[in-house]
XYZ file of C-alpha atoms in Angstrom:
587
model
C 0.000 0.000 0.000
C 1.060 3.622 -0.796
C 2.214 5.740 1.827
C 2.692 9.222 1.676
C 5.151 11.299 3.776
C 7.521 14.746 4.239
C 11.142 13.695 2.950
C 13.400 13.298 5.996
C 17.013 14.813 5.671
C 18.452 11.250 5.493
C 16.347 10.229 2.688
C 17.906 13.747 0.640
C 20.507 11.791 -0.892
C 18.047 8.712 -1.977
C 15.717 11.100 -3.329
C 18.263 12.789 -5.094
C 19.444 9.847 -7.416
C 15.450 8.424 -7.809
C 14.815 12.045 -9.497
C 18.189 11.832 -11.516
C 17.450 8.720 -12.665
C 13.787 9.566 -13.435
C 14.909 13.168 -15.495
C 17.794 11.196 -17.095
C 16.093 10.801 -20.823
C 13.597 14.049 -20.176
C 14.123 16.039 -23.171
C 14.150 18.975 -21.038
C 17.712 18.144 -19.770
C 18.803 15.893 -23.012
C 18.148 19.310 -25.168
C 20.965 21.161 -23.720
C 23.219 18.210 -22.260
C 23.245 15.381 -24.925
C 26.290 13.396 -23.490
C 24.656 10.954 -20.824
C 27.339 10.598 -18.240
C 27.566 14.636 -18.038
C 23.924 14.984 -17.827
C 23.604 12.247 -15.233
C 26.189 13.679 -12.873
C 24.503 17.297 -13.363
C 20.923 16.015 -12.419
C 22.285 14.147 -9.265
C 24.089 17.257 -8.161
C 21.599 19.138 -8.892
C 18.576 17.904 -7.397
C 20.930 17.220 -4.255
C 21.058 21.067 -4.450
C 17.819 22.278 -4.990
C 16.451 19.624 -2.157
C 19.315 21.615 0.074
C 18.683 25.007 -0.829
C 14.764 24.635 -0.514
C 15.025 22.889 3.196
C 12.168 25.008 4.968
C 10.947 26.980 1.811
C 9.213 24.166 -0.327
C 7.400 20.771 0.632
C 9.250 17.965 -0.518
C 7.071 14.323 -0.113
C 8.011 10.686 -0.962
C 5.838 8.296 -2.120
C 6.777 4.762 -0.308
C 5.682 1.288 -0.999
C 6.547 -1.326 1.648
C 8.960 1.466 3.511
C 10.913 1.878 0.077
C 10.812 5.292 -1.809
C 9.011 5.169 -5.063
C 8.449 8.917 -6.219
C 9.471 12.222 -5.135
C 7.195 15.375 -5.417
C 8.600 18.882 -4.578
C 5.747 21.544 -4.091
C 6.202 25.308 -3.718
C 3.685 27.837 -1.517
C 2.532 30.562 -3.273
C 4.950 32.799 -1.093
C 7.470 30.598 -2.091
C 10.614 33.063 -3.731
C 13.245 31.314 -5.350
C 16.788 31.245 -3.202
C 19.165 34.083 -4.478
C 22.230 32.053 -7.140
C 24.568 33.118 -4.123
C 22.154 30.341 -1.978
C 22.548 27.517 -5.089
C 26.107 28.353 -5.654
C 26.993 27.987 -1.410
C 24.871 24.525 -1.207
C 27.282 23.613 -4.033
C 25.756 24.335 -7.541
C 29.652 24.666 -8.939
C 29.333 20.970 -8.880
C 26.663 21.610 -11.868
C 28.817 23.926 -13.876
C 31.887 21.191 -13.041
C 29.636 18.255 -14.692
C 27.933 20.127 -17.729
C 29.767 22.934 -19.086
C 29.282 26.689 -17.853
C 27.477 27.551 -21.265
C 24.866 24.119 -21.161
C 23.869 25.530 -17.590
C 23.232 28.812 -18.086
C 21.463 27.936 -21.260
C 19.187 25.535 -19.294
C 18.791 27.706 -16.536
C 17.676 30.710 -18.434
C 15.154 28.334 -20.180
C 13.968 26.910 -16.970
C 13.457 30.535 -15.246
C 10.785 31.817 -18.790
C 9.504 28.539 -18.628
C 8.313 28.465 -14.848
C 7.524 32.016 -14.824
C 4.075 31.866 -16.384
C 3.357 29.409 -12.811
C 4.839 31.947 -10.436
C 3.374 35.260 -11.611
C 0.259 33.179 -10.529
C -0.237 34.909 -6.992
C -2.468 32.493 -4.701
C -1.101 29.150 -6.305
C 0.631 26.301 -5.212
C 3.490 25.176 -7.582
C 4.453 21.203 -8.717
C 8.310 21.844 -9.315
C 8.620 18.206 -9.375
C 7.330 14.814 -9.798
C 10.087 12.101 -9.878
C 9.178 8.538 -10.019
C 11.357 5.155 -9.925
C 11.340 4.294 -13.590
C 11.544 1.073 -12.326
C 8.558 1.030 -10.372
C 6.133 -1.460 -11.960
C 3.147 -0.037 -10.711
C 0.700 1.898 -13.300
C -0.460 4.992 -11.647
C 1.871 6.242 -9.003
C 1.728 9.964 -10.164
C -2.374 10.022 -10.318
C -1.961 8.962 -6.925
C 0.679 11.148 -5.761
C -1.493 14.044 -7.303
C -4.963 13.329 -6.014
C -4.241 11.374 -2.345
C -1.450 13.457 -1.518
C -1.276 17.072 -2.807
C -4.715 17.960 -3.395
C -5.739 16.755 0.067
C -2.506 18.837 1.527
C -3.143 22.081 -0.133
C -6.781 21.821 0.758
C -6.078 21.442 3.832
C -3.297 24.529 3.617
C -6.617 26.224 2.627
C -5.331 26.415 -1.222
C -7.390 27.078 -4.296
C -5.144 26.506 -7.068
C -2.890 23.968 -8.003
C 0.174 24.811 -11.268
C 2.821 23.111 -13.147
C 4.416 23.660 -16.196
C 5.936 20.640 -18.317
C 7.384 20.370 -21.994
C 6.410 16.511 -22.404
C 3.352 15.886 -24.571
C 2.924 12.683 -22.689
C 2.560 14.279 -19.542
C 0.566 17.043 -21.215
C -1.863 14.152 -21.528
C -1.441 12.603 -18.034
C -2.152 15.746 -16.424
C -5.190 17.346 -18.657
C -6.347 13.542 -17.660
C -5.969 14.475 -13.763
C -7.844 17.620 -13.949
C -5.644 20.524 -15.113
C -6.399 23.434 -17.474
C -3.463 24.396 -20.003
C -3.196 28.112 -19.680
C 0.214 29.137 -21.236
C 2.290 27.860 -23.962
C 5.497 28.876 -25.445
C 8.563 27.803 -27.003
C 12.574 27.510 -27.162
C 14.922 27.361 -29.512
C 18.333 25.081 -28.537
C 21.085 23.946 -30.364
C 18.930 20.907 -31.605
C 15.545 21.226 -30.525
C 13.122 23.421 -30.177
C 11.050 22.655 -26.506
C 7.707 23.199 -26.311
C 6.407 24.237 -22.577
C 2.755 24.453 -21.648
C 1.617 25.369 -18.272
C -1.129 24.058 -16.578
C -3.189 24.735 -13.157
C -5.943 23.916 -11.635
C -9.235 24.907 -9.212
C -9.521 22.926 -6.202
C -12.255 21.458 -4.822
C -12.536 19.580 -1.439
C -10.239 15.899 -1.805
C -12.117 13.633 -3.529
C -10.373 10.965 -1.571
C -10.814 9.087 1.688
C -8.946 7.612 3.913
C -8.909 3.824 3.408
C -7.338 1.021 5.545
C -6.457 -1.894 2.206
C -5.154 -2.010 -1.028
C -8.688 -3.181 -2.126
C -10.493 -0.647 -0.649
C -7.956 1.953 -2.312
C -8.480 0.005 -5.946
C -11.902 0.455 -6.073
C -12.224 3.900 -5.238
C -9.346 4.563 -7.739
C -11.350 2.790 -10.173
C -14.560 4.220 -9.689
C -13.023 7.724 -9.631
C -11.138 6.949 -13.374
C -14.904 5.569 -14.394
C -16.316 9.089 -13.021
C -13.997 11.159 -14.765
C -13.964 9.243 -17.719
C -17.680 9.977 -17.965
C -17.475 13.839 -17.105
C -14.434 14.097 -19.816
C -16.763 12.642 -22.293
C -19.498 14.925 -21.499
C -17.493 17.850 -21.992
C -16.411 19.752 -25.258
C -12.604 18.803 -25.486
C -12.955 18.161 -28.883
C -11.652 14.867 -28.935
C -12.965 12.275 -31.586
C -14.086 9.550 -28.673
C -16.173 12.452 -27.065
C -19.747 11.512 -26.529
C -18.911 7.525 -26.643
C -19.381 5.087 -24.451
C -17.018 4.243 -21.158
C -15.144 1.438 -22.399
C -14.619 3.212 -25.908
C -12.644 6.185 -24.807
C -9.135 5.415 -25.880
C -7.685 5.457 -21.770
C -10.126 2.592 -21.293
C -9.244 0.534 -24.853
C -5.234 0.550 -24.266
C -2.957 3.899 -22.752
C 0.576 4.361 -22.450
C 1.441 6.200 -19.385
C 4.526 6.383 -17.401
C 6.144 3.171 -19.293
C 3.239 0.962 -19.149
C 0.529 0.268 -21.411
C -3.008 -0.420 -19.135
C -5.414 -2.291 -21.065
C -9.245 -2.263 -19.953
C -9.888 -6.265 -19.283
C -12.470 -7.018 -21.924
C -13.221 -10.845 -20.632
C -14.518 -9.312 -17.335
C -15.873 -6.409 -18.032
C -18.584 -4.834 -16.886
C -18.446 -7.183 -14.166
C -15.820 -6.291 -12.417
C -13.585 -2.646 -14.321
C -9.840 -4.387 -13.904
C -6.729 -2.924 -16.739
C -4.187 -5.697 -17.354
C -0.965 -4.066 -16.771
C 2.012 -4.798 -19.962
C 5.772 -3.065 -19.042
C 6.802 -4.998 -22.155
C 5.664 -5.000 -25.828
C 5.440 -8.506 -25.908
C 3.433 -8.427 -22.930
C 0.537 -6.316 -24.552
C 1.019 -8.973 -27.845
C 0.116 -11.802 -25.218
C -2.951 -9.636 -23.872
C -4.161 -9.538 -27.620
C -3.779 -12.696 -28.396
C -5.297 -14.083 -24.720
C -8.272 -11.947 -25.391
C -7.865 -9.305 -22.770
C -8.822 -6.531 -25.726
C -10.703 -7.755 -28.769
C -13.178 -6.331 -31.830
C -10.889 -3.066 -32.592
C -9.186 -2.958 -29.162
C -5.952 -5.147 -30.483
C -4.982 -1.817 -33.264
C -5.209 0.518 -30.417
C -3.384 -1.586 -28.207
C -0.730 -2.647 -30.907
C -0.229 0.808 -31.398
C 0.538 1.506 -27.629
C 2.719 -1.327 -27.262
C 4.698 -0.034 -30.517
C 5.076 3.507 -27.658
C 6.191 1.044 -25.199
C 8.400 -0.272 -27.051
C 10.021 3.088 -27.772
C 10.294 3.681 -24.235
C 11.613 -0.147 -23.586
C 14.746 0.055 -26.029
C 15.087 4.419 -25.060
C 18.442 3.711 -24.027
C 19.820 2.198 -27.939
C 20.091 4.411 -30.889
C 19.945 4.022 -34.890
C 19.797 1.149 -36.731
C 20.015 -0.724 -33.104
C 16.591 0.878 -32.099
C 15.064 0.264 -35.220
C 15.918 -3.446 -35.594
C 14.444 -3.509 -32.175
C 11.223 -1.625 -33.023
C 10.857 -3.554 -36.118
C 10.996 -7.238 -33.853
C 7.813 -5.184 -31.708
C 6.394 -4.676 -34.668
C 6.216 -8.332 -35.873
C 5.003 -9.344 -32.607
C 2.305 -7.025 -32.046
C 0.995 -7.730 -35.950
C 1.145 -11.418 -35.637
C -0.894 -11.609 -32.153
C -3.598 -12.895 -33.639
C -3.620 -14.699 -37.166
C -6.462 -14.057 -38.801
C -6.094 -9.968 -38.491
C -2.010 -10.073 -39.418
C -2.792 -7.456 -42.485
C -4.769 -5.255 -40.504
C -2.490 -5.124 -37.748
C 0.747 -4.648 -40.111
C -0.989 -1.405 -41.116
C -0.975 -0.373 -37.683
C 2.211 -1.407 -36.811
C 3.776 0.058 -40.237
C 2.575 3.664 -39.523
C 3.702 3.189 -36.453
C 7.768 2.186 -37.280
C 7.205 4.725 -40.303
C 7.714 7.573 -37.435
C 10.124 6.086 -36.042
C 12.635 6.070 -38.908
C 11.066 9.697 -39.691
C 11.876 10.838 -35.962
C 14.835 9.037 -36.007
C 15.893 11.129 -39.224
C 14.827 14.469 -37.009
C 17.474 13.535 -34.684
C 15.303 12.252 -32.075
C 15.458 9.272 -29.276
C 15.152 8.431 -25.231
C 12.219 10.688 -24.213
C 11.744 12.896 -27.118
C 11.316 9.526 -29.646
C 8.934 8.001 -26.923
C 6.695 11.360 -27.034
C 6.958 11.296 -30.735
C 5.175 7.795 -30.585
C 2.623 8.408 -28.299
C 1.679 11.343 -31.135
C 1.687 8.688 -33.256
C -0.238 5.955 -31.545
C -3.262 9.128 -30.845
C -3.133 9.968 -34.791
C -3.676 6.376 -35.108
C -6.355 5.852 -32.819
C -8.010 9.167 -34.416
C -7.965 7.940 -37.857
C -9.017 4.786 -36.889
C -12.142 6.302 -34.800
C -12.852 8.703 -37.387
C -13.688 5.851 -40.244
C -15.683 4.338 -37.638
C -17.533 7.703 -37.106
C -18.368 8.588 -41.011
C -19.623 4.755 -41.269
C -22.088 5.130 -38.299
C -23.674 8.346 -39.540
C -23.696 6.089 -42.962
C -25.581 3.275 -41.636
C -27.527 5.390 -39.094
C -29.605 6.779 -41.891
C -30.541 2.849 -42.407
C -32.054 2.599 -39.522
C -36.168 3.809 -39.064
C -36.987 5.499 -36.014
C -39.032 3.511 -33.445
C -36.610 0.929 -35.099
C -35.000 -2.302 -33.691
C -31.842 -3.053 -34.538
C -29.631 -6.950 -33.822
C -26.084 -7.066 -33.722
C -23.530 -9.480 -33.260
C -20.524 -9.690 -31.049
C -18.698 -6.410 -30.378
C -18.646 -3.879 -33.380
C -16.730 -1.514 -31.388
C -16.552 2.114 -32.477
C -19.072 1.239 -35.348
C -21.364 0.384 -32.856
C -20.654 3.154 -30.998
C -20.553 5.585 -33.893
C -23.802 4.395 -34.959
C -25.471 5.078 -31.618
C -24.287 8.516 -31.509
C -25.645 8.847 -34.817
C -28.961 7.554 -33.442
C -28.793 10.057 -30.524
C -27.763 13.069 -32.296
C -30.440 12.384 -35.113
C -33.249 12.304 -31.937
C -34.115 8.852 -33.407
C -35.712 5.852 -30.960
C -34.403 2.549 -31.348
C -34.132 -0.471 -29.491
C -31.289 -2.683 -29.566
C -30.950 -6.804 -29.160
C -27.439 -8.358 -28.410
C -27.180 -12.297 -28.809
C -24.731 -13.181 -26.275
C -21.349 -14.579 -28.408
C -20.326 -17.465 -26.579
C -17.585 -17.928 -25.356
C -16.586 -14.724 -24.423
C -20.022 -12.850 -24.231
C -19.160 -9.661 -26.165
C -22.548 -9.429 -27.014
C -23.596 -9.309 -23.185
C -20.731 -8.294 -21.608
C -19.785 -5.259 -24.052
C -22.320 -4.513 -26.920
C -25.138 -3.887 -24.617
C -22.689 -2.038 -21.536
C -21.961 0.380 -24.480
C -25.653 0.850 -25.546
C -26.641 1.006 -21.978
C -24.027 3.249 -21.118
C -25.231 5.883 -24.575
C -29.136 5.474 -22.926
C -30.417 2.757 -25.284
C -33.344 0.280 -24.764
C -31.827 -3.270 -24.814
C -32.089 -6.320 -24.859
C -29.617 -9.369 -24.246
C -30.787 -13.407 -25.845
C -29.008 -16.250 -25.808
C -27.128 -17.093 -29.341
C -29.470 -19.961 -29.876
C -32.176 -16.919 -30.164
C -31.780 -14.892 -33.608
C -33.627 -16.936 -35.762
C -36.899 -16.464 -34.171
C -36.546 -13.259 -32.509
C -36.171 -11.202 -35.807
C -39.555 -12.006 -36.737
C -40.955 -11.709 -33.444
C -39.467 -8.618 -32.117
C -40.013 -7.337 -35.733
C -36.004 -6.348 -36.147
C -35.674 -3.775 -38.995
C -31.971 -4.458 -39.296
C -28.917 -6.860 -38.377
C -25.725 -5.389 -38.516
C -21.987 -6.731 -37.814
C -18.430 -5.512 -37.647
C -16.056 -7.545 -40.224
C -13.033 -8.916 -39.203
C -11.552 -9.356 -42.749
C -13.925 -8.226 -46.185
C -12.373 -10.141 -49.049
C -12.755 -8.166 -52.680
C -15.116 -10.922 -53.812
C -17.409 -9.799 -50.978
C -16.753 -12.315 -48.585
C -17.248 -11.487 -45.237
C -14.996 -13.084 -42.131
C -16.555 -12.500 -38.811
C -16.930 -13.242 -35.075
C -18.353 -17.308 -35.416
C -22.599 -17.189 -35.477
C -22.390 -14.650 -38.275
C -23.080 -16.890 -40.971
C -26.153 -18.184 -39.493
C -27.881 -15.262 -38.785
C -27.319 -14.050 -41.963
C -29.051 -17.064 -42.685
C -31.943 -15.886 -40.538
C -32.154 -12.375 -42.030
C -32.410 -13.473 -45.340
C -35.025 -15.528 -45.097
C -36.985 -13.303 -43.075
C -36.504 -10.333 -45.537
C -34.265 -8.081 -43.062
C -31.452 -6.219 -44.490
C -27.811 -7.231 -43.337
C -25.008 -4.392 -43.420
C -21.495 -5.387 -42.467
C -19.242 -2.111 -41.691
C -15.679 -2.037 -42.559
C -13.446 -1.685 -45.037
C -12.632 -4.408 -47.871
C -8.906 -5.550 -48.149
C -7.478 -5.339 -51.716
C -4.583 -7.944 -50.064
C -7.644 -10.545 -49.635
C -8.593 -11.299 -52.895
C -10.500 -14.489 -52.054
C -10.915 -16.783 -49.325
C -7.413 -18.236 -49.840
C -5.337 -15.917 -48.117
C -7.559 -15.569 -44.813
C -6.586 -18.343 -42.453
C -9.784 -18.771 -39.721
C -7.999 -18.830 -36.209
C -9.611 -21.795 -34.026
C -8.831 -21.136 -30.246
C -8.535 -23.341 -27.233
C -11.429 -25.446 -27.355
C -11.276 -25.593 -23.613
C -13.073 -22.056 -23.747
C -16.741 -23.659 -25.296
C -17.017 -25.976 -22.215
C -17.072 -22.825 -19.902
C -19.394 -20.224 -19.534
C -17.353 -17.235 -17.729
C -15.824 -19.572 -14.881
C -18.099 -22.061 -14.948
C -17.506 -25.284 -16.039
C -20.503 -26.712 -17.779
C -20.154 -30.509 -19.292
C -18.795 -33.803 -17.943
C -15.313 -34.710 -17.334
C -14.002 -35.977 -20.841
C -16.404 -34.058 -23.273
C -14.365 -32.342 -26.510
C -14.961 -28.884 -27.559
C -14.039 -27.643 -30.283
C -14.013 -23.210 -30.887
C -13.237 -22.080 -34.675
C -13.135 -18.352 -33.970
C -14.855 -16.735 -36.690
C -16.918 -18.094 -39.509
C -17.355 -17.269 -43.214
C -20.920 -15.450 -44.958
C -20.566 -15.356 -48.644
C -21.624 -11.551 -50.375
C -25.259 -12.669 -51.666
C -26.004 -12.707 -47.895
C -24.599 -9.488 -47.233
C -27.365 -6.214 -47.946
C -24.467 -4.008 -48.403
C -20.734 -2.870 -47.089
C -21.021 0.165 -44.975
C -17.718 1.862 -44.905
C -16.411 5.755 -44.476
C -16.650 6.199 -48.620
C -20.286 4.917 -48.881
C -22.113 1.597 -48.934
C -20.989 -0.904 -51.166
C -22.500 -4.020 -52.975
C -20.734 -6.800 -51.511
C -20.098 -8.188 -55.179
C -18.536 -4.855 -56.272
C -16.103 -3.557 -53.957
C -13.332 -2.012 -56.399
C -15.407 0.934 -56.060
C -14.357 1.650 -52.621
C -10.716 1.572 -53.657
C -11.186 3.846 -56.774
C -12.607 6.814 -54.347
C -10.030 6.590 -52.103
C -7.329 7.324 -55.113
C-alpha cells in the first residue's frame, strides 16, 4: 500500500538519485546536455542542491511502498521566492557547472526561469516543481496517486485554491489534462537541436475527492470508480476529442494507454463485471494480452499501437539502426498476435515504425522519440475512430426510427458511432445483443456500451436470432467484419453466418461495416484462427459438461456476399459483389 510522507534529511541523498534517474532521458535536460554521463552527474548534483537550498521553503514528499521510496514530489507555496544564485552556488551548484559545461547551464537555466515564470506570476497558487518517479517502479499509476491522495488533500487542507505546473512533455501534457488541469500558457525555445515546447497548466480545487482507506482493495476500487467518473465527465465535456460523446469502455484510456512506461489495457473478458486494466511493461506483454483476449473487436490496433510507444520507451536507451531493428521485432510481434487480423495489424504497426525512422531522421530518441510515438499511436487511434464515425452516420440513416436493430458480437466504435448517430439524429431505437459465446461480447460489451449511450436493450441467448427477428419485428442486423475479401466475402466473429441465414429468409437487411482488403482477394489468403477449445465448455468460470467431453471453438466463420445487404464503410455503402469501387474513391 502507498504511503505518503515529508522527505526526511536522510532520505535527501536517496531522493536525489530516484529524481536523476527519473529526469535522465527528459528532453528537457537531453536538449541542452546530450552526453549521458555529463547529464547524469549534473541532475544528481543538482537535485541534491535544490532539495538543500529549498530545506524550509518548499514541501518535498516521498511516495513509499513497503517502507521503500518510489516517487518524489517537490511543491512550492505561493509565497514561495526562489533562493538568491549566491544560496545555489553555497549549497554547491559549482558541482553543476563542473559536470555540464558553464554555457549548457546557463542555457538551461535561463530556459527553466521563462519557462516556470508563467506558474509563479500566478499569486495564490501552489506550484508542482517536481514529480520524480522510480522508472523502475512497476506499478501503473503512481503519479495520479501522488497528485490526487497526496497534494490535493494537503493544499486543501493549507486552505489552497489553485494547483500549477508547467511541463514540456506531450505525454505528460496528456497525463495531467487527464488528472484535472487546465493548459493556460504555452510557449517555445529554440536550442542547439531542438526546439522545446512548454505548456503550463493549473488547476481549481475542490474539497479531496479521496478518503482515507485502511487496504489495497479498498484503495483500488475507489481509484477505479473515480477513473470511471472522470472518464464519464471528460466525455461529457467539449474537449474536442474524436471519442467524445462515446461510451465508457470506448474512450481510448479505457481501450489501451501508455502512461509512465506501461501500457493499461481495460480487461475485456470481465468487463462490466468487475472494471480491472491488465498491466504490460513490455511489448510482448501487450502482444500476449491480444492474443489471450484481454482486448478484442478493434481494441488489439489501439493496443498494438501503444505497445509499438512502449516499445520506444523499452529500447530508449539504444540508438539508430540498433533501435530500429528492435522496433521492427515489436512490430512483428504485435501484428502477428492474432492470425487471422495479421494485415490489418501490419498497417498499424507500419505507420507506427514509419515515425520512427522519420523521428529518427529528425534527430530524435530516449524521451523525445517516446513522445513522438505516443503522437503517433493518438493519430492512429483518431484515424481509426474517425472511419468508424463517417460509417455510423452512414448506416444510421438505415435505420427507421421507433426501429430495432440486432447485432452481433462487439462492433466496437461502429457500434458506438452508430449510436451517436442515433442520438444526435433524436431517433428511438431499441437494440438486441445475442450473447457470443464464449466470451459474451454481445452481453458483456455490446449492450454495456448501448446502456451506457441510454439505449433500450435487450440481451438473448445465441441460440435466439432466428426467431426473434420475426418476433421482435427487427428492422436491421448489422456486424463488424473482421476481414472483407474483394469478392465480398465477409470473415466475422463465429454465429455470423447463421444469422445471416436468418435475415435473409426473413426479408431483413444485413449491413457489415468495414473496409474491404485489396490484399484478400479471395478466401485463400484468410486463415480462420480456431482457439482453445477448452473455452466452449465454460461459460465465464463455470464449467458446464462432464469430465471428458471435446470442444471444439473455430473463432470466426465465413458469410458469402449474396447474404450481405451491403458494405457500410467511411466512402459509402458498397454491394458486396462490387467492392473495387471503394478503392477507386479513395485514389
Amino acid at each position: 500500500m502507498l504511503t505518503f510522507a515529508a522527505m526526511r534529511a536522510d532520505e535527501r541523498e536517496q531522493c536525489a538519485v530516484l529524481s536523476a534517474e527519473a529526469l535522465f532521458d527528459y528532453v528537457y535536460f537531453t536538449a541542452f546536455i546530450p552526453n549521458d554521463k555529463r547529464r547524469m552527474n549534473f541532475l544528481r548534483h543538482l537535485m541534491n542542491v535544490e532539495f538543500r537550498v529549498n530545506e524550509g521553503l518548499a514541501r518535498f514528499f516521498t511516495v513509499k511502498d513497503e517502507g521503500e521510496i518510489k516517487a518524489v514530489v517537490q511543491l512550492c507555496p505561493p509565497d514561495y521566492h526562489r533562493p538568491q544564485d549566491s544560496e545555489y552556488l553555497k549549497a554547491g551548484f559549482m558541482k553543476c557547472y563542473t559536470a555540464a559545461g558553464l554555457s549548457s547551464v546557463n542555457q538551461w537555466l535561463d530556459t527553466d526561469r521563462l519557462a516556470g515564470m508563467p506558474c509563479r506570476d500566478l499569486e495564490h497558487a501552489w506550484f508542482i516543481s517536481l514529480i520524480a518517479v522510480d522508472r523502475k517502479y512497476n506499478r501503473q499509476g503512481i503519479g495520479t496517486r501522488a497528485i490526487q491522495e497526496c497534494i490535493i488533500p494537503y493544499v486543501n487542507k493549507q486552505g489552497g485554491k489553485e494547483l500549477c505546473l508547467f511541463t514540456n512533455s506531450q505525454v505528460n501534457c496528456l497525463f495531467y489534462e487527464k488528472n484535472g488541469f487546465v493548459r493556460f500558457h504555452e510557449q517555445s525555445f529554440e536550442t542547439k537541436s531542438y526546439r522545446l515546447s512548454s505548456c503550463s497548466y493549473k488547476m481549481e480545487l475542490n474539497p479531496p475527492v479521496f478518503s482515507a482507506v485502511q487496504t489495497d482493495e479498498e484503495m483500488e476500487d475507489i481509484i477505479t470508480r473515480a477513473e470511471a467518473e472522470n472518464a464519464q465527465a471528460e466525455a461529457a465535456a467539449d474537449t474536442g476529442r474524436i471519442d467524445d460523446g462515446l461510451a465508457f469502455m470506448l474512450r481510448f484510456e479505457n481501450v489501451a494507454w501508455y502512461s509512465d512506461g506501461a501500457v493499461k489495457i481495460l480487461d475485456r473478458r470481465i468487463y462490466p463485471i468487475r472494471t480491472e486494466y491488465v498491466t504490460c511493461t513490455e511489448y510482448i506483454q501487450v502482444a500476449e494480452a491480444i492474443a489471450d483476449m484481454v482486448t478484442q473487436s478493434g481494441g488489439p490496433y489501439i493496443a498494438a499501437a501503444m505497445g509499438m510507444v512502449l516499445a520506444a520507451y523499452q529500447f530508449s536507451e539504444k540508438e539508430g539502426d540498433e533501435f530500429l531493428q528492435e522496433m521492427e521485432k515489436a512490430a512483428f510481434a504485435l501484428s502477428h498476435a492474432r492470425p487471422t487480423t495479421v494485415e490489418k495489424m501490419k498497417i498499424i504497426t507500419e505507420s507506427a515504425l514509419n515515425a520512427v525512422r522519420e523521428g529518427a531522421g529528425r534527430g530524435l530518441c530516449g524521451i523525445s522519440m517516446v513522445d513522438h510515438m505516443m503522437r503517433t499511436a493518438l493519430e492512429i487511434a483518431s484515424g481509426i475512430y474517425k472511419n468508424s464515425l463517417e460509417t455510423g452516420k452512414i448506416l444510421a440513416e438505415k435505420v427507421p426510427d421507433n426501429g430495432t436493430v440486432m447485432t452481433m458480437c462487439f462492433a466496437e466504435t461502429y457500434i458506438g458511432y452508430l449510436l451517436k448517430a442515433l442520438k444526435d439524429s433524436g431517433k428511438t431505437v431499441k437494440v438486441i445483443c445475442p450473447e457470443t459465446r464464449p466470451y459474451f461480447q454481445g452481453a458483456r460489451l455490446t449492450a454495456s456500451v448501448a446502456r451506457d449511450m441510454g439505449f433500450d436493450v435487450t440481451v438473448i441467448t445465441d441460440n435466439m436470432p432466428g426467431y426473434v427477428m420475426k418476433e421482435k419485428n427487427v428492422d436491421l442486423f448489422t456486424a463488424a467484419a473482421d476481414v472483407i475479401t474483394m469478392d465480398g466475402h465477409v470473415i466475422n466473429k463465429i454465429g455470423t453466418f447463421q444469422m445471416a441465414l436468418a435475415a435473409k429468409h426473413w426479408g431483413i437487411p444485413f449491413y457489415v461495416t468495414g473496409n474491404p482488403h485489396e490484399e484478400h482477394v479471395n478466401m485463400d489468403s484468410v486463415v480462420i484462427e480456431e482457439r482453445d477449445p477448452e473455452a466452449v465448455l465454460h461459460a465465464m468460470d463455470a464449467k458446464t459438461v462432464m469430465e471428458g467431453v471435446k470442444g471444439y471453438y473455430p473463432a470466426f466463420d465465413v458469410t458469402p456476399p449474396e447474404l450481405v445487404t451491403g458494405i457500410v464503410t467511411d466512402k459509402g455503402i458498397f454491394a458486396a459483389n462490387d467492392l473495387a469501387g471503394y478503392f477507386e474513391l479513395q485514389r
